[in-house]
PDB file of C-alpha atoms in Angstrom:
ATOM      1  CA  LYS X  15     132.375 -48.608 -23.298  1.00 62.00           C
ATOM      2  CA  ALA X  16     133.872 -49.824 -26.772  1.00 79.00           C
ATOM      3  CA  GLY X  17     137.296 -48.544 -27.308  1.00 93.00           C
ATOM      4  CA  VAL X  18     138.745 -46.990 -30.352  1.00 97.00           C
ATOM      5  CA  THR X  19     137.918 -49.416 -33.560  1.00 97.00           C
ATOM      6  CA  GLN X  20     139.986 -49.522 -36.245  1.00 98.00           C
ATOM      7  CA  THR X  21     139.247 -51.314 -39.635  1.00 97.00           C
ATOM      8  CA  PRO X  22     140.410 -53.180 -41.397  1.00 97.00           C
ATOM      9  CA  ARG X  23     143.140 -55.107 -39.335  1.00 96.00           C
ATOM     10  CA  TYR X  24     144.856 -56.141 -41.943  1.00 97.00           C
ATOM     11  CA  LEU X  25     145.827 -54.915 -45.531  1.00 97.00           C
ATOM     12  CA  ILE X  26     147.465 -55.822 -48.399  1.00 98.00           C
ATOM     13  CA  LYS X  27     148.121 -53.714 -51.283  1.00 98.00           C
ATOM     14  CA  THR X  28     149.950 -53.223 -54.600  1.00 98.00           C
ATOM     15  CA  ARG X  29     152.128 -50.546 -55.278  1.00 98.00           C
ATOM     16  CA  GLY X  30     150.530 -47.229 -57.189  1.00 98.00           C
ATOM     17  CA  GLN X  31     147.098 -48.426 -55.413  1.00 98.00           C
ATOM     18  CA  GLN X  32     145.059 -46.280 -53.001  1.00 98.00           C
ATOM     19  CA  VAL X  33     143.767 -47.299 -49.417  1.00 98.00           C
ATOM     20  CA  THR X  34     141.144 -46.136 -46.957  1.00 98.00           C
ATOM     21  CA  LEU X  35     141.593 -46.818 -43.341  1.00 98.00           C
ATOM     22  CA  SER X  36     138.747 -46.150 -40.778  1.00 98.00           C
ATOM     23  CA  CYS X  37     138.465 -45.322 -37.291  1.00 98.00           C
ATOM     24  CA  SER X  38     135.361 -45.070 -34.760  1.00 98.00           C
ATOM     25  CA  PRO X  39     136.654 -43.014 -31.792  1.00 97.00           C
ATOM     26  CA  ILE X  40     135.393 -43.785 -28.392  1.00 96.00           C
ATOM     27  CA  SER X  41     132.004 -42.206 -27.901  1.00 94.00           C
ATOM     28  CA  GLY X  42     132.035 -38.560 -26.855  1.00 92.00           C
ATOM     29  CA  HIS X  43     135.339 -38.362 -27.969  1.00 93.00           C
ATOM     30  CA  ARG X  44     135.878 -35.273 -30.594  1.00 91.00           C
ATOM     31  CA  SER X  45     139.383 -35.353 -31.317  1.00 92.00           C
ATOM     32  CA  VAL X  46     141.126 -38.144 -33.661  1.00 95.00           C
ATOM     33  CA  SER X  47     144.792 -38.292 -34.531  1.00 95.00           C
ATOM     34  CA  TRP X  48     146.619 -40.750 -36.964  1.00 97.00           C
ATOM     35  CA  TYR X  49     150.029 -42.146 -36.360  1.00 97.00           C
ATOM     36  CA  GLN X  50     152.373 -44.122 -38.532  1.00 97.00           C
ATOM     37  CA  GLN X  51     154.373 -46.524 -36.607  1.00 94.00           C
ATOM     38  CA  THR X  52     157.441 -48.379 -38.351  1.00 89.00           C
ATOM     39  CA  PRO X  53     160.492 -50.234 -36.924  1.00 82.00           C
ATOM     40  CA  GLY X  54     162.750 -47.367 -38.361  1.00 78.00           C
ATOM     41  CA  GLN X  55     161.113 -44.144 -37.735  1.00 81.00           C
ATOM     42  CA  GLY X  56     158.777 -45.046 -34.662  1.00 87.00           C
ATOM     43  CA  LEU X  57     155.262 -43.464 -34.134  1.00 92.00           C
ATOM     44  CA  GLN X  58     155.183 -40.417 -36.421  1.00 93.00           C
ATOM     45  CA  PHE X  59     152.326 -37.871 -36.406  1.00 93.00           C
ATOM     46  CA  LEU X  60     150.096 -37.620 -39.523  1.00 96.00           C
ATOM     47  CA  PHE X  61     147.094 -35.585 -38.704  1.00 93.00           C
ATOM     48  CA  GLU X  62     144.526 -34.425 -36.047  1.00 93.00           C
ATOM     49  CA  TYR X  63     140.913 -33.450 -36.409  1.00 94.00           C
ATOM     50  CA  PHE X  64     138.692 -32.200 -33.884  1.00 92.00           C
ATOM     51  CA  SER X  65     134.997 -31.450 -34.634  1.00 90.00           C
ATOM     52  CA  GLU X  66     135.693 -32.083 -38.699  1.00 94.00           C
ATOM     53  CA  THR X  67     138.420 -29.679 -38.714  1.00 94.00           C
ATOM     54  CA  GLN X  68     142.153 -30.581 -39.602  1.00 93.00           C
ATOM     55  CA  ARG X  69     143.780 -28.862 -36.648  1.00 90.00           C
ATOM     56  CA  ASN X  70     147.443 -30.209 -37.203  1.00 89.00           C
ATOM     57  CA  LYS X  71     149.074 -32.174 -39.947  1.00 92.00           C
ATOM     58  CA  GLY X  72     152.341 -33.742 -40.007  1.00 92.00           C
ATOM     59  CA  ASN X  73     155.252 -34.007 -42.209  1.00 93.00           C
ATOM     60  CA  PHE X  74     153.780 -36.315 -44.766  1.00 96.00           C
ATOM     61  CA  PRO X  75     153.349 -36.111 -48.551  1.00 97.00           C
ATOM     62  CA  GLY X  76     149.963 -34.885 -49.870  1.00 96.00           C
ATOM     63  CA  ARG X  77     149.484 -38.474 -51.069  1.00 98.00           C
ATOM     64  CA  PHE X  78     148.085 -38.770 -47.165  1.00 98.00           C
ATOM     65  CA  SER X  79     145.007 -37.246 -46.427  1.00 97.00           C
ATOM     66  CA  GLY X  80     142.275 -37.678 -44.001  1.00 97.00           C
ATOM     67  CA  ARG X  81     138.755 -36.403 -43.110  1.00 97.00           C
ATOM     68  CA  GLN X  82     136.369 -36.371 -39.983  1.00 97.00           C
ATOM     69  CA  PHE X  83     132.783 -36.763 -39.969  1.00 97.00           C
ATOM     70  CA  SER X  84     129.955 -35.265 -38.086  1.00 95.00           C
ATOM     71  CA  ASN X  85     129.622 -38.320 -35.825  1.00 94.00           C
ATOM     72  CA  SER X  86     133.540 -38.014 -34.880  1.00 95.00           C
ATOM     73  CA  ARG X  87     134.340 -41.099 -37.324  1.00 97.00           C
ATOM     74  CA  SER X  88     137.386 -40.635 -39.210  1.00 98.00           C
ATOM     75  CA  GLU X  89     139.154 -42.101 -42.322  1.00 98.00           C
ATOM     76  CA  MET X  90     142.575 -41.577 -43.923  1.00 98.00           C
ATOM     77  CA  ASN X  91     143.561 -42.234 -47.391  1.00 98.00           C
ATOM     78  CA  VAL X  92     146.851 -43.090 -48.907  1.00 98.00           C
ATOM     79  CA  SER X  93     147.189 -42.567 -52.662  1.00 97.00           C
ATOM     80  CA  THR X  94     149.618 -44.195 -55.244  1.00 97.00           C
ATOM     81  CA  LEU X  95     150.981 -46.358 -52.338  1.00 98.00           C
ATOM     82  CA  GLU X  96     154.517 -46.740 -52.148  1.00 98.00           C
ATOM     83  CA  LEU X  97     156.676 -49.989 -50.635  1.00 97.00           C
ATOM     84  CA  GLY X  98     157.943 -47.731 -47.800  1.00 95.00           C
ATOM     85  CA  ASP X  99     153.939 -47.041 -46.849  1.00 97.00           C
ATOM     86  CA  SER X 100     154.205 -50.389 -44.949  1.00 97.00           C
ATOM     87  CA  ALA X 101     153.428 -49.783 -41.571  1.00 96.00           C
ATOM     88  CA  LEU X 102     151.021 -50.034 -38.782  1.00 97.00           C
ATOM     89  CA  TYR X 103     148.629 -46.916 -38.775  1.00 98.00           C
ATOM     90  CA  LEU X 104     147.211 -46.052 -35.495  1.00 98.00           C
ATOM     91  CA  CYS X 105     144.150 -43.757 -34.750  1.00 97.00           C
ATOM     92  CA  ALA X 106     143.652 -42.488 -31.368  1.00 96.00           C
ATOM     93  CA  SER X 107     140.924 -40.578 -29.901  1.00 95.00           C
ATOM     94  CA  SER X 108     140.736 -38.020 -27.194  1.00 91.00           C
ATOM     95  CA  LEU X 109     137.969 -36.446 -24.958  1.00 87.00           C
ATOM     96  CA  SER X 110     138.733 -33.099 -26.333  1.00 80.00           C
ATOM     97  CA  LEU X 111     142.396 -31.257 -26.841  1.00 73.00           C
ATOM     98  CA  ASN X 112     145.029 -31.372 -24.651  1.00 73.00           C
ATOM     99  CA  TYR X 113     144.114 -34.618 -23.268  1.00 79.00           C
ATOM    100  CA  GLY X 114     145.877 -38.009 -23.546  1.00 83.00           C
ATOM    101  CA  TYR X 115     144.809 -40.427 -26.475  1.00 88.00           C
ATOM    102  CA  THR X 116     143.257 -43.683 -26.593  1.00 94.00           C
ATOM    103  CA  PHE X 117     144.703 -45.631 -29.292  1.00 96.00           C
ATOM    104  CA  GLY X 118     142.905 -48.383 -31.432  1.00 97.00           C
ATOM    105  CA  SER X 119     144.926 -51.611 -32.188  1.00 96.00           C
ATOM    106  CA  GLY X 120     145.877 -50.186 -35.635  1.00 97.00           C
ATOM    107  CA  THR X 121     145.499 -51.331 -39.318  1.00 98.00           C
ATOM    108  CA  ARG X 122     148.673 -53.326 -40.389  1.00 97.00           C
ATOM    109  CA  LEU X 123     149.113 -52.242 -44.207  1.00 98.00           C
ATOM    110  CA  THR X 124     151.609 -54.321 -46.119  1.00 98.00           C
ATOM    111  CA  VAL X 125     152.424 -52.593 -49.722  1.00 98.00           C
ATOM    112  CA  VAL X 126     153.792 -55.293 -52.277  1.00 97.00           C
TER     113      VAL X 126
ATOM    114  CA  GLY D  23     161.390 -30.895 -35.600  1.00 38.00           C
ATOM    115  CA  GLU D  24     160.940 -32.283 -32.282  1.00 42.00           C
ATOM    116  CA  SER D  25     163.285 -34.998 -30.574  1.00 46.00           C
ATOM    117  CA  VAL D  26     162.111 -37.191 -27.844  1.00 53.00           C
ATOM    118  CA  GLY D  27     164.675 -39.817 -27.209  1.00 45.00           C
ATOM    119  CA  LEU D  28     165.312 -42.587 -24.800  1.00 37.00           C
ATOM    120  CA  HIS D  29     168.676 -43.443 -22.841  1.00 42.00           C
ATOM    121  CA  LEU D  30     168.487 -47.168 -23.168  1.00 49.00           C
ATOM    122  CA  PRO D  31     166.467 -49.266 -26.064  1.00 83.00           C
ATOM    123  CA  THR D  32     166.219 -52.281 -23.858  1.00 91.00           C
ATOM    124  CA  LEU D  33     165.926 -53.185 -20.169  1.00 93.00           C
ATOM    125  CA  SER D  34     165.626 -56.540 -18.713  1.00 95.00           C
ATOM    126  CA  VAL D  35     164.710 -56.687 -14.762  1.00 96.00           C
ATOM    127  CA  GLN D  36     163.930 -59.536 -12.408  1.00 97.00           C
ATOM    128  CA  GLU D  37     160.405 -59.825 -11.495  1.00 97.00           C
ATOM    129  CA  GLY D  38     159.734 -58.286  -8.376  1.00 97.00           C
ATOM    130  CA  ASP D  39     162.167 -55.718  -8.721  1.00 97.00           C
ATOM    131  CA  ASN D  40     161.440 -52.134  -9.571  1.00 97.00           C
ATOM    132  CA  SER D  41     162.096 -50.843 -13.213  1.00 97.00           C
ATOM    133  CA  ILE D  42     163.060 -47.255 -14.431  1.00 96.00           C
ATOM    134  CA  ILE D  43     162.639 -45.983 -17.712  1.00 95.00           C
ATOM    135  CA  ASN D  44     164.307 -43.127 -18.915  1.00 93.00           C
ATOM    136  CA  CYS D  45     163.566 -40.413 -21.379  1.00 93.00           C
ATOM    137  CA  ALA D  46     164.995 -36.954 -22.751  1.00 93.00           C
ATOM    138  CA  TYR D  47     163.282 -34.246 -24.504  1.00 91.00           C
ATOM    139  CA  SER D  48     164.203 -31.464 -26.599  1.00 84.00           C
ATOM    140  CA  ASN D  49     161.544 -28.897 -26.363  1.00 90.00           C
ATOM    141  CA  SER D  50     161.715 -26.822 -23.399  1.00 90.00           C
ATOM    142  CA  ALA D  51     158.108 -25.639 -24.131  1.00 90.00           C
ATOM    143  CA  SER D  52     156.427 -28.992 -23.839  1.00 92.00           C
ATOM    144  CA  ASP D  53     153.654 -28.776 -21.365  1.00 91.00           C
ATOM    145  CA  TYR D  54     152.245 -32.077 -21.085  1.00 93.00           C
ATOM    146  CA  PHE D  55     153.907 -35.766 -21.184  1.00 95.00           C
ATOM    147  CA  ILE D  56     152.453 -39.122 -21.149  1.00 95.00           C
ATOM    148  CA  TRP D  57     153.960 -42.672 -20.854  1.00 96.00           C
ATOM    149  CA  TYR D  58     152.464 -45.359 -23.070  1.00 96.00           C
ATOM    150  CA  LYS D  59     153.050 -48.964 -23.008  1.00 97.00           C
ATOM    151  CA  GLN D  60     152.741 -51.225 -26.210  1.00 95.00           C
ATOM    152  CA  GLU D  61     152.326 -54.944 -26.257  1.00 94.00           C
ATOM    153  CA  SER D  62     152.883 -56.974 -29.195  1.00 90.00           C
ATOM    154  CA  GLY D  63     149.965 -56.800 -31.670  1.00 88.00           C
ATOM    155  CA  LYS D  64     148.291 -53.908 -30.006  1.00 91.00           C
ATOM    156  CA  GLY D  65     147.950 -50.083 -29.952  1.00 94.00           C
ATOM    157  CA  PRO D  66     149.910 -47.918 -27.195  1.00 95.00           C
ATOM    158  CA  GLN D  67     148.176 -48.094 -24.096  1.00 95.00           C
ATOM    159  CA  PHE D  68     147.867 -44.832 -21.752  1.00 94.00           C
ATOM    160  CA  ILE D  69     149.759 -45.557 -18.484  1.00 96.00           C
ATOM    161  CA  ILE D  70     150.313 -42.227 -16.710  1.00 96.00           C
ATOM    162  CA  ASP D  71     150.684 -38.692 -17.738  1.00 95.00           C
ATOM    163  CA  ILE D  72     152.179 -35.193 -16.178  1.00 96.00           C
ATOM    164  CA  ARG D  73     151.835 -31.565 -17.049  1.00 94.00           C
ATOM    165  CA  SER D  74     154.695 -29.331 -16.757  1.00 93.00           C
ATOM    166  CA  ASN D  75     153.568 -27.691 -13.376  1.00 95.00           C
ATOM    167  CA  MET D  76     154.175 -30.938 -11.498  1.00 96.00           C
ATOM    168  CA  ASP D  77     157.348 -32.676 -10.867  1.00 97.00           C
ATOM    169  CA  LYS D  78     156.153 -35.874  -9.866  1.00 98.00           C
ATOM    170  CA  ARG D  79     152.914 -38.071 -10.280  1.00 98.00           C
ATOM    171  CA  GLN D  80     151.983 -41.528  -8.961  1.00 97.00           C
ATOM    172  CA  GLY D  81     149.687 -44.116 -10.031  1.00 95.00           C
ATOM    173  CA  GLN D  82     149.044 -48.023  -9.347  1.00 93.00           C
ATOM    174  CA  ARG D  83     152.883 -49.130  -9.195  1.00 96.00           C
ATOM    175  CA  VAL D  84     153.809 -46.373 -11.798  1.00 98.00           C
ATOM    176  CA  THR D  85     155.497 -43.027 -10.520  1.00 98.00           C
ATOM    177  CA  VAL D  86     156.557 -40.442 -13.259  1.00 98.00           C
ATOM    178  CA  LEU D  87     159.169 -37.795 -12.650  1.00 98.00           C
ATOM    179  CA  LEU D  88     159.681 -34.747 -14.769  1.00 97.00           C
ATOM    180  CA  ASN D  89     163.090 -32.778 -14.483  1.00 97.00           C
ATOM    181  CA  LYS D  90     162.148 -29.539 -16.623  1.00 94.00           C
ATOM    182  CA  THR D  91     165.617 -28.215 -15.832  1.00 94.00           C
ATOM    183  CA  VAL D  92     167.405 -31.141 -17.612  1.00 95.00           C
ATOM    184  CA  LYS D  93     164.456 -31.714 -19.841  1.00 95.00           C
ATOM    185  CA  HIS D  94     164.009 -35.325 -18.575  1.00 95.00           C
ATOM    186  CA  LEU D  95     161.285 -37.561 -17.848  1.00 96.00           C
ATOM    187  CA  SER D  96     161.292 -41.120 -15.933  1.00 97.00           C
ATOM    188  CA  LEU D  97     158.731 -43.819 -15.607  1.00 97.00           C
ATOM    189  CA  GLN D  98     159.416 -46.016 -12.531  1.00 98.00           C
ATOM    190  CA  ILE D  99     157.454 -49.102 -12.065  1.00 98.00           C
ATOM    191  CA  ALA D 100     157.179 -50.932  -8.526  1.00 98.00           C
ATOM    192  CA  ALA D 101     157.489 -54.468  -8.069  1.00 97.00           C
ATOM    193  CA  THR D 102     157.699 -55.368 -11.875  1.00 97.00           C
ATOM    194  CA  GLN D 103     155.404 -58.064 -12.967  1.00 97.00           C
ATOM    195  CA  PRO D 104     155.914 -60.514 -16.418  1.00 96.00           C
ATOM    196  CA  GLY D 105     152.744 -58.758 -17.515  1.00 96.00           C
ATOM    197  CA  ASP D 106     154.905 -55.544 -17.754  1.00 97.00           C
ATOM    198  CA  SER D 107     157.004 -56.612 -20.494  1.00 97.00           C
ATOM    199  CA  ALA D 108     156.271 -54.527 -23.034  1.00 96.00           C
ATOM    200  CA  VAL D 109     157.788 -51.422 -24.921  1.00 95.00           C
ATOM    201  CA  TYR D 110     157.200 -48.232 -23.110  1.00 96.00           C
ATOM    202  CA  PHE D 111     157.399 -44.820 -24.984  1.00 94.00           C
ATOM    203  CA  CYS D 112     157.262 -41.284 -23.827  1.00 94.00           C
ATOM    204  CA  ALA D 113     155.387 -38.879 -25.425  1.00 94.00           C
ATOM    205  CA  GLU D 114     155.625 -34.783 -25.248  1.00 93.00           C
ATOM    206  CA  LYS D 115     153.125 -32.141 -26.275  1.00 90.00           C
ATOM    207  CA  THR D 116     153.794 -28.540 -27.117  1.00 82.00           C
ATOM    208  CA  GLY D 117     151.186 -25.857 -27.109  1.00 74.00           C
ATOM    209  CA  THR D 118     147.475 -26.315 -28.245  1.00 72.00           C
ATOM    210  CA  GLY D 119     146.182 -29.097 -30.213  1.00 72.00           C
ATOM    211  CA  ASN D 120     146.921 -33.035 -29.749  1.00 76.00           C
ATOM    212  CA  GLN D 121     150.179 -33.531 -31.843  1.00 85.00           C
ATOM    213  CA  PHE D 122     152.391 -35.498 -29.848  1.00 89.00           C
ATOM    214  CA  TYR D 123     155.926 -36.409 -30.159  1.00 90.00           C
ATOM    215  CA  PHE D 124     156.982 -40.174 -29.259  1.00 91.00           C
ATOM    216  CA  GLY D 125     160.128 -41.285 -28.331  1.00 88.00           C
ATOM    217  CA  THR D 126     161.641 -44.387 -30.038  1.00 86.00           C
ATOM    218  CA  GLY D 127     160.545 -46.788 -27.174  1.00 91.00           C
ATOM    219  CA  THR D 128     162.414 -48.804 -24.628  1.00 93.00           C
ATOM    220  CA  SER D 129     161.967 -52.558 -24.609  1.00 94.00           C
ATOM    221  CA  LEU D 130     161.316 -53.754 -21.065  1.00 96.00           C
ATOM    222  CA  THR D 131     161.750 -57.617 -20.567  1.00 96.00           C
ATOM    223  CA  VAL D 132     160.639 -58.923 -17.007  1.00 97.00           C
ATOM    224  CA  ILE D 133     162.583 -62.121 -16.335  1.00 96.00           C
ATOM    225  CA  PRO D 134     160.528 -64.473 -13.873  1.00 92.00           C
TER     226      PRO D 134
END
C-alpha cells in the first residue's frame, strides 16, 4: 500500500514568488492535513481538509492557502514568499476524523 | 493557544536499556494523544496512540502512559536499540476534527 506522497521533495524559490505543493494521501484516506516544521517553531498546524472542505485552519497569514480535490489529493499554495517561509512542509492523511495521521516525507522549501 | 511541552530536549541511553520520554500537555480537554518518531530526512512516523479513557496502552516494545490528573504523557521504550535514535514528539487533539498540537520534541540517542 503506497504511503503519503508529497511532491516535489525539494524546492528553492525567490522572495516574492509563489509556490504550490502537492500531496497524494493513502488510498481511501479522506482527511488531509498540512503542517509546517521549522527548528524554531516545531510542527505548526496549517490546515485540515475532509471531503474537499476545509475543517480547520491554523494561525497562518492568508498567503497560505490550500484545497482538496474529489480524489482526496490536496495542494497548498504560498503566495508572496518570505524568507521565513523556509521550512519542511508536511502533509498527513487519515482514514477519517479522530484518527492518527500518516505523514509524508515532506517538501523542503527554501526561500532565498 | 495550546501548549505541549517536553521536559527534556535530549536523552542518551545505552543500547539495551529502557528509555522514558516525557511530555506535559496543557489542555485538560484533550482526548486523544499520539507519539511520533521522526528520523532525519523523514516525516514523523506513528508509534502509538492513547485516548483519554485509558491510562496505559502497550505496543511492541513501547508503552504509553497517560496521567490526566497532572496532564502528563510518557513513552517508554523497552530494550532500546540503535534504530530507536530519532526525535520523538507527543501530539494532542481536542474535540472534533484532526488538528493536533505537537510538542517540541525530544532527541533520543542510543549509545551502542
